GROMACS .gro file of C-alpha atoms in nm:
model
  390
    1UNK     CA    1   0.002   0.001   0.002
    2UNK     CA    2   0.118   0.349  -0.073
    3UNK     CA    3  -0.052   0.683  -0.077
    4UNK     CA    4  -0.011   0.989  -0.289
    5UNK     CA    5  -0.044   1.326  -0.128
    6UNK     CA    6  -0.232   1.570  -0.356
    7UNK     CA    7  -0.276   1.938  -0.282
    8UNK     CA    8  -0.634   2.045  -0.347
    9UNK     CA    9  -0.669   2.320  -0.606
   10UNK     CA   10  -0.798   2.563  -0.342
   11UNK     CA   11  -0.492   2.498  -0.122
   12UNK     CA   12  -0.253   2.525  -0.417
   13UNK     CA   13  -0.393   2.855  -0.538
   14UNK     CA   14  -0.414   2.982  -0.181
   15UNK     CA   15  -0.041   2.924  -0.135
   16UNK     CA   16   0.029   3.073  -0.471
   17UNK     CA   17  -0.163   3.394  -0.400
   18UNK     CA   18   0.014   3.433  -0.066
   19UNK     CA   19   0.353   3.441  -0.235
   20UNK     CA   20   0.262   3.665  -0.532
   21UNK     CA   21   0.197   4.031  -0.468
   22UNK     CA   22   0.079   4.276  -0.732
   23UNK     CA   23   0.264   4.609  -0.744
   24UNK     CA   24   0.042   4.894  -0.857
   25UNK     CA   25   0.261   5.172  -0.723
   26UNK     CA   26   0.630   5.226  -0.659
   27UNK     CA   27   0.530   5.276  -0.291
   28UNK     CA   28   0.419   4.909  -0.273
   29UNK     CA   29   0.781   4.787  -0.292
   30UNK     CA   30   0.939   4.730   0.054
   31UNK     CA   31   1.180   4.994   0.186
   32UNK     CA   32   1.554   4.943   0.117
   33UNK     CA   33   1.482   4.636  -0.089
   34UNK     CA   34   1.744   4.451  -0.288
   35UNK     CA   35   1.570   4.389  -0.623
   36UNK     CA   36   1.620   4.145  -0.904
   37UNK     CA   37   1.404   4.240  -1.200
   38UNK     CA   38   1.277   3.958  -1.413
   39UNK     CA   39   1.259   4.111  -1.762
   40UNK     CA   40   1.550   4.297  -1.917
   41UNK     CA   41   1.350   4.452  -2.195
   42UNK     CA   42   1.165   4.780  -2.220
   43UNK     CA   43   0.940   4.715  -1.922
   44UNK     CA   44   1.229   4.622  -1.697
   45UNK     CA   45   1.426   4.935  -1.775
   46UNK     CA   46   1.123   5.157  -1.745
   47UNK     CA   47   1.088   5.011  -1.397
   48UNK     CA   48   1.452   5.098  -1.322
   49UNK     CA   49   1.391   5.459  -1.437
   50UNK     CA   50   1.077   5.478  -1.219
   51UNK     CA   51   1.267   5.353  -0.915
   52UNK     CA   52   1.556   5.594  -0.977
   53UNK     CA   53   1.316   5.888  -0.974
   54UNK     CA   54   1.080   5.790  -0.698
   55UNK     CA   55   1.244   5.518  -0.483
   56UNK     CA   56   1.617   5.593  -0.449
   57UNK     CA   57   1.626   5.376  -0.132
   58UNK     CA   58   1.585   5.062  -0.350
   59UNK     CA   59   1.894   4.884  -0.488
   60UNK     CA   60   1.861   4.702  -0.821
   61UNK     CA   61   2.107   4.414  -0.812
   62UNK     CA   62   2.044   4.312  -1.174
   63UNK     CA   63   1.804   4.132  -1.409
   64UNK     CA   64   1.685   3.775  -1.445
   65UNK     CA   65   1.631   3.597  -1.776
   66UNK     CA   66   1.516   3.247  -1.859
   67UNK     CA   67   1.799   3.170  -2.099
   68UNK     CA   68   2.094   3.405  -2.154
   69UNK     CA   69   2.342   3.575  -1.922
   70UNK     CA   70   2.495   3.903  -2.033
   71UNK     CA   71   2.563   4.265  -1.932
   72UNK     CA   72   2.337   4.559  -2.026
   73UNK     CA   73   2.482   4.900  -1.933
   74UNK     CA   74   2.590   4.878  -1.571
   75UNK     CA   75   2.358   4.583  -1.492
   76UNK     CA   76   2.415   4.210  -1.519
   77UNK     CA   77   2.149   3.981  -1.652
   78UNK     CA   78   2.154   3.645  -1.463
   79UNK     CA   79   2.009   3.318  -1.570
   80UNK     CA   80   1.728   3.191  -1.349
   81UNK     CA   81   1.956   2.897  -1.258
   82UNK     CA   82   2.184   3.152  -1.085
   83UNK     CA   83   1.909   3.261  -0.852
   84UNK     CA   84   1.989   3.014  -0.569
   85UNK     CA   85   2.349   3.133  -0.512
   86UNK     CA   86   2.235   3.497  -0.543
   87UNK     CA   87   1.985   3.439  -0.261
   88UNK     CA   88   2.274   3.323  -0.042
   89UNK     CA   89   2.499   3.613  -0.148
   90UNK     CA   90   2.249   3.896  -0.088
   91UNK     CA   91   2.021   3.931   0.209
   92UNK     CA   92   1.647   4.006   0.167
   93UNK     CA   93   1.634   3.976  -0.209
   94UNK     CA   94   1.303   4.054  -0.373
   95UNK     CA   95   1.224   3.937  -0.726
   96UNK     CA   96   0.994   4.165  -0.919
   97UNK     CA   97   0.851   4.061  -1.255
   98UNK     CA   98   0.830   4.324  -1.528
   99UNK     CA   99   0.723   4.111  -1.825
  100UNK     CA  100   0.420   4.039  -2.039
  101UNK     CA  101   0.469   3.672  -1.953
  102UNK     CA  102   0.432   3.713  -1.577
  103UNK     CA  103   0.195   3.417  -1.537
  104UNK     CA  104   0.454   3.173  -1.674
  105UNK     CA  105   0.743   3.333  -1.493
  106UNK     CA  106   0.602   3.329  -1.142
  107UNK     CA  107   0.523   2.961  -1.182
  108UNK     CA  108   0.889   2.903  -1.263
  109UNK     CA  109   1.004   3.110  -0.961
  110UNK     CA  110   0.788   2.918  -0.712
  111UNK     CA  111   1.047   2.642  -0.691
  112UNK     CA  112   1.290   2.883  -0.531
  113UNK     CA  113   1.286   2.976  -0.165
  114UNK     CA  114   1.146   3.320  -0.212
  115UNK     CA  115   0.926   3.478   0.052
  116UNK     CA  116   0.741   3.682  -0.203
  117UNK     CA  117   0.726   3.737  -0.581
  118UNK     CA  118   0.624   4.082  -0.691
  119UNK     CA  119   0.443   4.136  -1.019
  120UNK     CA  120   0.440   4.487  -1.170
  121UNK     CA  121   0.105   4.613  -1.289
  122UNK     CA  122   0.134   4.688  -1.665
  123UNK     CA  123   0.020   5.046  -1.604
  124UNK     CA  124   0.343   5.122  -1.420
  125UNK     CA  125   0.586   5.016  -1.695
  126UNK     CA  126   0.423   5.130  -2.016
  127UNK     CA  127   0.597   5.408  -2.211
  128UNK     CA  128   0.344   5.672  -2.104
  129UNK     CA  129   0.363   5.597  -1.735
  130UNK     CA  130   0.577   5.782  -1.479
  131UNK     CA  131   0.759   5.990  -1.739
  132UNK     CA  132   0.741   6.303  -1.530
  133UNK     CA  133   1.058   6.425  -1.360
  134UNK     CA  134   0.881   6.591  -1.062
  135UNK     CA  135   0.556   6.655  -0.889
  136UNK     CA  136   0.563   7.005  -1.038
  137UNK     CA  137   0.547   6.858  -1.385
  138UNK     CA  138   0.245   6.648  -1.285
  139UNK     CA  139   0.069   6.963  -1.151
  140UNK     CA  140   0.146   7.147  -1.470
  141UNK     CA  141  -0.002   6.860  -1.674
  142UNK     CA  142  -0.305   6.856  -1.450
  143UNK     CA  143  -0.360   7.230  -1.501
  144UNK     CA  144  -0.350   7.194  -1.878
  145UNK     CA  145  -0.598   6.901  -1.861
  146UNK     CA  146  -0.836   7.113  -1.651
  147UNK     CA  147  -0.805   7.395  -1.912
  148UNK     CA  148  -0.935   7.175  -2.200
  149UNK     CA  149  -1.204   6.991  -2.006
  150UNK     CA  150  -1.474   7.227  -2.130
  151UNK     CA  151  -1.420   7.107  -2.490
  152UNK     CA  152  -1.579   6.770  -2.417
  153UNK     CA  153  -1.954   6.719  -2.419
  154UNK     CA  154  -1.972   6.402  -2.208
  155UNK     CA  155  -1.902   6.397  -1.838
  156UNK     CA  156  -1.741   6.056  -1.868
  157UNK     CA  157  -1.483   6.208  -2.094
  158UNK     CA  158  -1.411   6.486  -1.848
  159UNK     CA  159  -1.381   6.229  -1.566
  160UNK     CA  160  -1.138   6.023  -1.771
  161UNK     CA  161  -0.915   6.319  -1.833
  162UNK     CA  162  -0.890   6.393  -1.463
  163UNK     CA  163  -0.792   6.031  -1.393
  164UNK     CA  164  -0.473   6.068  -1.582
  165UNK     CA  165  -0.283   6.297  -1.348
  166UNK     CA  166  -0.420   6.104  -1.052
  167UNK     CA  167  -0.275   5.782  -1.198
  168UNK     CA  168   0.067   5.941  -1.208
  169UNK     CA  169   0.062   6.043  -0.838
  170UNK     CA  170   0.228   5.791  -0.608
  171UNK     CA  171   0.020   5.906  -0.311
  172UNK     CA  172  -0.307   5.809  -0.472
  173UNK     CA  173  -0.475   5.468  -0.449
  174UNK     CA  174  -0.453   5.343  -0.805
  175UNK     CA  175  -0.714   5.072  -0.752
  176UNK     CA  176  -0.990   5.331  -0.723
  177UNK     CA  177  -0.868   5.507  -1.036
  178UNK     CA  178  -0.851   5.173  -1.227
  179UNK     CA  179  -1.217   5.109  -1.143
  180UNK     CA  180  -1.311   5.444  -1.309
  181UNK     CA  181  -1.097   5.354  -1.612
  182UNK     CA  182  -1.256   5.014  -1.643
  183UNK     CA  183  -1.611   5.170  -1.627
  184UNK     CA  184  -1.516   5.409  -1.903
  185UNK     CA  185  -1.358   5.133  -2.112
  186UNK     CA  186  -1.671   4.920  -2.079
  187UNK     CA  187  -1.891   5.209  -2.201
  188UNK     CA  188  -1.711   5.202  -2.544
  189UNK     CA  189  -1.733   4.962  -2.835
  190UNK     CA  190  -1.448   4.965  -3.092
  191UNK     CA  191  -1.139   5.177  -3.139
  192UNK     CA  192  -1.171   5.434  -3.422
  193UNK     CA  193  -1.542   5.375  -3.459
  194UNK     CA  194  -1.703   5.512  -3.143
  195UNK     CA  195  -1.897   5.844  -3.179
  196UNK     CA  196  -1.845   5.835  -3.557
  197UNK     CA  197  -2.133   5.909  -3.798
  198UNK     CA  198  -2.078   5.617  -4.031
  199UNK     CA  199  -2.353   5.718  -4.277
  200UNK     CA  200  -2.149   5.997  -4.441
  201UNK     CA  201  -1.806   5.829  -4.476
  202UNK     CA  202  -1.685   5.738  -4.824
  203UNK     CA  203  -1.318   5.843  -4.839
  204UNK     CA  204  -1.074   5.766  -4.554
  205UNK     CA  205  -0.714   5.855  -4.459
  206UNK     CA  206  -0.562   5.565  -4.260
  207UNK     CA  207  -0.253   5.722  -4.107
  208UNK     CA  208  -0.038   5.441  -3.969
  209UNK     CA  209  -0.183   5.132  -4.132
  210UNK     CA  210   0.089   4.900  -3.977
  211UNK     CA  211   0.005   4.548  -4.111
  212UNK     CA  212  -0.321   4.660  -4.273
  213UNK     CA  213  -0.558   4.536  -4.014
  214UNK     CA  214  -0.718   4.876  -3.957
  215UNK     CA  215  -0.780   4.933  -4.328
  216UNK     CA  216  -0.961   4.598  -4.344
  217UNK     CA  217  -1.177   4.710  -4.054
  218UNK     CA  218  -1.264   5.025  -4.248
  219UNK     CA  219  -1.378   4.810  -4.536
  220UNK     CA  220  -1.600   4.619  -4.300
  221UNK     CA  221  -1.759   4.923  -4.141
  222UNK     CA  222  -1.790   5.152  -4.442
  223UNK     CA  223  -1.941   4.981  -4.740
  224UNK     CA  224  -1.801   5.100  -5.076
  225UNK     CA  225  -1.543   5.324  -4.914
  226UNK     CA  226  -1.205   5.427  -5.064
  227UNK     CA  227  -0.905   5.416  -4.831
  228UNK     CA  228  -0.574   5.604  -4.863
  229UNK     CA  229  -0.339   5.423  -4.628
  230UNK     CA  230   0.005   5.550  -4.515
  231UNK     CA  231   0.282   5.339  -4.358
  232UNK     CA  232   0.656   5.434  -4.372
  233UNK     CA  233   0.770   5.083  -4.278
  234UNK     CA  234   0.709   4.908  -4.601
  235UNK     CA  235   0.810   4.571  -4.466
  236UNK     CA  236   0.536   4.584  -4.201
  237UNK     CA  237   0.276   4.587  -4.481
  238UNK     CA  238   0.442   4.354  -4.732
  239UNK     CA  239   0.528   4.087  -4.476
  240UNK     CA  240   0.174   4.098  -4.333
  241UNK     CA  241  -0.058   3.800  -4.395
  242UNK     CA  242  -0.310   4.060  -4.514
  243UNK     CA  243  -0.091   4.195  -4.794
  244UNK     CA  244  -0.200   3.945  -5.062
  245UNK     CA  245  -0.555   4.078  -5.020
  246UNK     CA  246  -0.459   4.446  -4.975
  247UNK     CA  247  -0.245   4.472  -5.291
  248UNK     CA  248  -0.530   4.332  -5.504
  249UNK     CA  249  -0.799   4.545  -5.340
  250UNK     CA  250  -0.903   4.841  -5.559
  251UNK     CA  251  -1.051   5.018  -5.254
  252UNK     CA  252  -0.717   5.043  -5.067
  253UNK     CA  253  -0.445   5.276  -5.199
  254UNK     CA  254  -0.120   5.224  -5.011
  255UNK     CA  255   0.148   5.498  -4.977
  256UNK     CA  256   0.475   5.382  -4.821
  257UNK     CA  257   0.547   5.720  -4.665
  258UNK     CA  258   0.496   5.871  -4.319
  259UNK     CA  259   0.270   6.172  -4.261
  260UNK     CA  260   0.416   6.500  -4.146
  261UNK     CA  261   0.388   6.878  -4.193
  262UNK     CA  262   0.623   6.881  -4.491
  263UNK     CA  263   0.768   6.641  -4.746
  264UNK     CA  264   1.105   6.527  -4.609
  265UNK     CA  265   1.317   6.228  -4.541
  266UNK     CA  266   1.464   6.076  -4.222
  267UNK     CA  267   1.527   5.758  -4.029
  268UNK     CA  268   1.259   5.534  -3.880
  269UNK     CA  269   1.397   5.399  -3.555
  270UNK     CA  270   1.258   5.046  -3.509
  271UNK     CA  271   1.183   4.900  -3.167
  272UNK     CA  272   1.240   4.521  -3.210
  273UNK     CA  273   1.031   4.445  -2.901
  274UNK     CA  274   0.732   4.656  -3.006
  275UNK     CA  275   0.638   4.758  -3.357
  276UNK     CA  276   0.419   5.034  -3.218
  277UNK     CA  277   0.724   5.192  -3.061
  278UNK     CA  278   0.879   5.290  -3.397
  279UNK     CA  279   0.965   5.661  -3.434
  280UNK     CA  280   1.061   5.882  -3.728
  281UNK     CA  281   1.354   6.110  -3.657
  282UNK     CA  282   1.564   6.348  -3.865
  283UNK     CA  283   1.842   6.386  -3.605
  284UNK     CA  284   1.933   6.047  -3.460
  285UNK     CA  285   1.920   5.676  -3.532
  286UNK     CA  286   1.936   5.362  -3.324
  287UNK     CA  287   2.063   5.010  -3.384
  288UNK     CA  288   1.764   4.921  -3.599
  289UNK     CA  289   1.659   5.195  -3.841
  290UNK     CA  290   1.568   5.245  -4.203
  291UNK     CA  291   1.541   5.542  -4.440
  292UNK     CA  292   1.188   5.672  -4.490
  293UNK     CA  293   1.015   5.960  -4.664
  294UNK     CA  294   0.720   6.170  -4.546
  295UNK     CA  295   0.444   6.362  -4.721
  296UNK     CA  296   0.151   6.580  -4.611
  297UNK     CA  297  -0.215   6.501  -4.634
  298UNK     CA  298  -0.273   6.828  -4.817
  299UNK     CA  299  -0.012   6.750  -5.081
  300UNK     CA  300  -0.132   6.393  -5.128
  301UNK     CA  301  -0.496   6.505  -5.166
  302UNK     CA  302  -0.397   6.772  -5.419
  303UNK     CA  303  -0.157   6.555  -5.619
  304UNK     CA  304  -0.409   6.270  -5.647
  305UNK     CA  305  -0.709   6.495  -5.724
  306UNK     CA  306  -0.909   6.369  -5.432
  307UNK     CA  307  -1.232   6.567  -5.423
  308UNK     CA  308  -1.323   6.508  -5.058
  309UNK     CA  309  -1.196   6.338  -4.746
  310UNK     CA  310  -1.459   6.225  -4.500
  311UNK     CA  311  -1.257   6.067  -4.219
  312UNK     CA  312  -0.895   6.088  -4.099
  313UNK     CA  313  -0.746   5.835  -3.855
  314UNK     CA  314  -0.397   5.901  -3.722
  315UNK     CA  315  -0.195   5.656  -3.509
  316UNK     CA  316   0.158   5.756  -3.612
  317UNK     CA  317   0.366   5.733  -3.299
  318UNK     CA  318   0.395   6.098  -3.187
  319UNK     CA  319   0.383   6.259  -3.535
  320UNK     CA  320   0.008   6.335  -3.499
  321UNK     CA  321   0.055   6.712  -3.454
  322UNK     CA  322   0.282   6.735  -3.751
  323UNK     CA  323   0.035   6.542  -3.963
  324UNK     CA  324  -0.257   6.764  -3.854
  325UNK     CA  325  -0.059   7.071  -3.946
  326UNK     CA  326   0.003   6.911  -4.284
  327UNK     CA  327  -0.373   6.859  -4.325
  328UNK     CA  328  -0.500   7.206  -4.244
  329UNK     CA  329  -0.632   7.282  -4.595
  330UNK     CA  330  -0.804   6.945  -4.620
  331UNK     CA  331  -0.966   6.973  -4.276
  332UNK     CA  332  -1.089   7.327  -4.340
  333UNK     CA  333  -1.217   7.241  -4.689
  334UNK     CA  334  -1.378   6.902  -4.618
  335UNK     CA  335  -1.456   6.908  -4.241
  336UNK     CA  336  -1.378   6.538  -4.202
  337UNK     CA  337  -1.441   6.339  -3.889
  338UNK     CA  338  -1.116   6.273  -3.698
  339UNK     CA  339  -0.988   5.990  -3.485
  340UNK     CA  340  -0.647   6.088  -3.350
  341UNK     CA  341  -0.430   5.896  -3.102
  342UNK     CA  342  -0.320   6.132  -2.825
  343UNK     CA  343  -0.126   5.903  -2.587
  344UNK     CA  344   0.219   5.889  -2.743
  345UNK     CA  345   0.333   6.214  -2.571
  346UNK     CA  346   0.164   6.337  -2.254
  347UNK     CA  347   0.130   6.694  -2.384
  348UNK     CA  348  -0.073   6.560  -2.676
  349UNK     CA  349  -0.369   6.506  -2.435
  350UNK     CA  350  -0.423   6.878  -2.441
  351UNK     CA  351  -0.221   7.009  -2.732
  352UNK     CA  352  -0.401   6.807  -3.000
  353UNK     CA  353  -0.756   6.909  -2.896
  354UNK     CA  354  -0.645   7.274  -2.889
  355UNK     CA  355  -0.484   7.240  -3.230
  356UNK     CA  356  -0.800   7.087  -3.388
  357UNK     CA  357  -1.015   7.361  -3.229
  358UNK     CA  358  -0.782   7.618  -3.384
  359UNK     CA  359  -0.784   7.462  -3.730
  360UNK     CA  360  -1.158   7.418  -3.754
  361UNK     CA  361  -1.429   7.553  -3.528
  362UNK     CA  362  -1.770   7.397  -3.461
  363UNK     CA  363  -1.646   7.047  -3.389
  364UNK     CA  364  -1.761   6.835  -3.099
  365UNK     CA  365  -1.493   6.647  -2.903
  366UNK     CA  366  -1.507   6.298  -2.752
  367UNK     CA  367  -1.258   6.050  -2.601
  368UNK     CA  368  -1.211   5.677  -2.632
  369UNK     CA  369  -0.988   5.464  -2.414
  370UNK     CA  370  -0.897   5.116  -2.537
  371UNK     CA  371  -0.572   5.021  -2.362
  372UNK     CA  372  -0.722   4.873  -2.053
  373UNK     CA  373  -0.411   4.660  -1.988
  374UNK     CA  374  -0.143   4.905  -2.088
  375UNK     CA  375  -0.291   5.256  -2.046
  376UNK     CA  376  -0.235   5.315  -2.418
  377UNK     CA  377  -0.473   5.364  -2.710
  378UNK     CA  378  -0.647   5.686  -2.608
  379UNK     CA  379  -0.825   5.828  -2.910
  380UNK     CA  380  -0.960   6.186  -2.960
  381UNK     CA  381  -1.270   6.191  -3.181
  382UNK     CA  382  -1.357   6.521  -3.346
  383UNK     CA  383  -1.703   6.537  -3.515
  384UNK     CA  384  -1.838   6.834  -3.707
  385UNK     CA  385  -2.145   6.960  -3.524
  386UNK     CA  386  -2.365   6.947  -3.832
  387UNK     CA  387  -2.333   6.570  -3.863
  388UNK     CA  388  -2.286   6.470  -3.497
  389UNK     CA  389  -2.550   6.217  -3.383
  390UNK     CA  390  -2.423   6.163  -3.028
   0.00000   0.00000   0.00000
């Protein structure tokens, strides 16, 4: 006779939850902690920057990785197999996970004698989070947000705007703010299509088509439409599984240029970890970059004899203001509906609405928030009052 001892699921998950602690603020990390950060990519280094600014009492020993061991800047990346001797070398080590694969990683870490495993909330380590250098900068941002609140018709939009500076403050309870964000997120339907009057859209500018998925969604929503799609990273389109369809679709016209306020050329810096992190620059380049050209919406519309543009969508990684300035004539002439991403640079939350108001009066303004896991994908919708059905 022999017996097998089996942990019940409730006991197993109870033990698991006791060891794993979610970090939703830099203040949640223990004082004077010795930290190993699991994740030596963008999230891990954004966490280092956050701790440097707000928690100088914390010492980052290095990074953990499942496979390779190397040096990055002044930090060493250790294999997970090195964790046991590190626990003996340093006292009171805390491991904190800053990775999109946290659920697999903390299961791997459970075999080690760790008191706790900390998991960073994605909100903390996204590119738009904790980018301020001081509380004064947060206050300045908050003042600007308050100044533009009157532009928005819906109270839910005003409330969302005021959540943003609160989320940046370390002395606020982020869980209450997250609840408000979730409520707002659940009130919406689909990115780029909320608040839009679909009945009057026939011609579309798709600024930042990436792999072409958004253009295909336009075909679905707007029967018989014509799309003028822009993407400076040609490979992103041509290597897409959608490209076979797109290149043979008479309704989609692809231009392999970026959108700006003037025709020019520069380098597109490519983030290998995140396609959406690519940036056009005329002054600097990184390890992965390629030559690109830009055009303006006004020039493109004129050169291609386009009689009217009904809808402009821009998700072009911080070039939105330049593209809007390059579309002034088209916006004034045609009064298109707009869906503009405003989350790439914090100042865009207030600068882009003010710019649109300056270019063309008698527009109604709305907000959409679609990045519930990353605090990204905030879209400004601008609808001419004469066609607004909201």
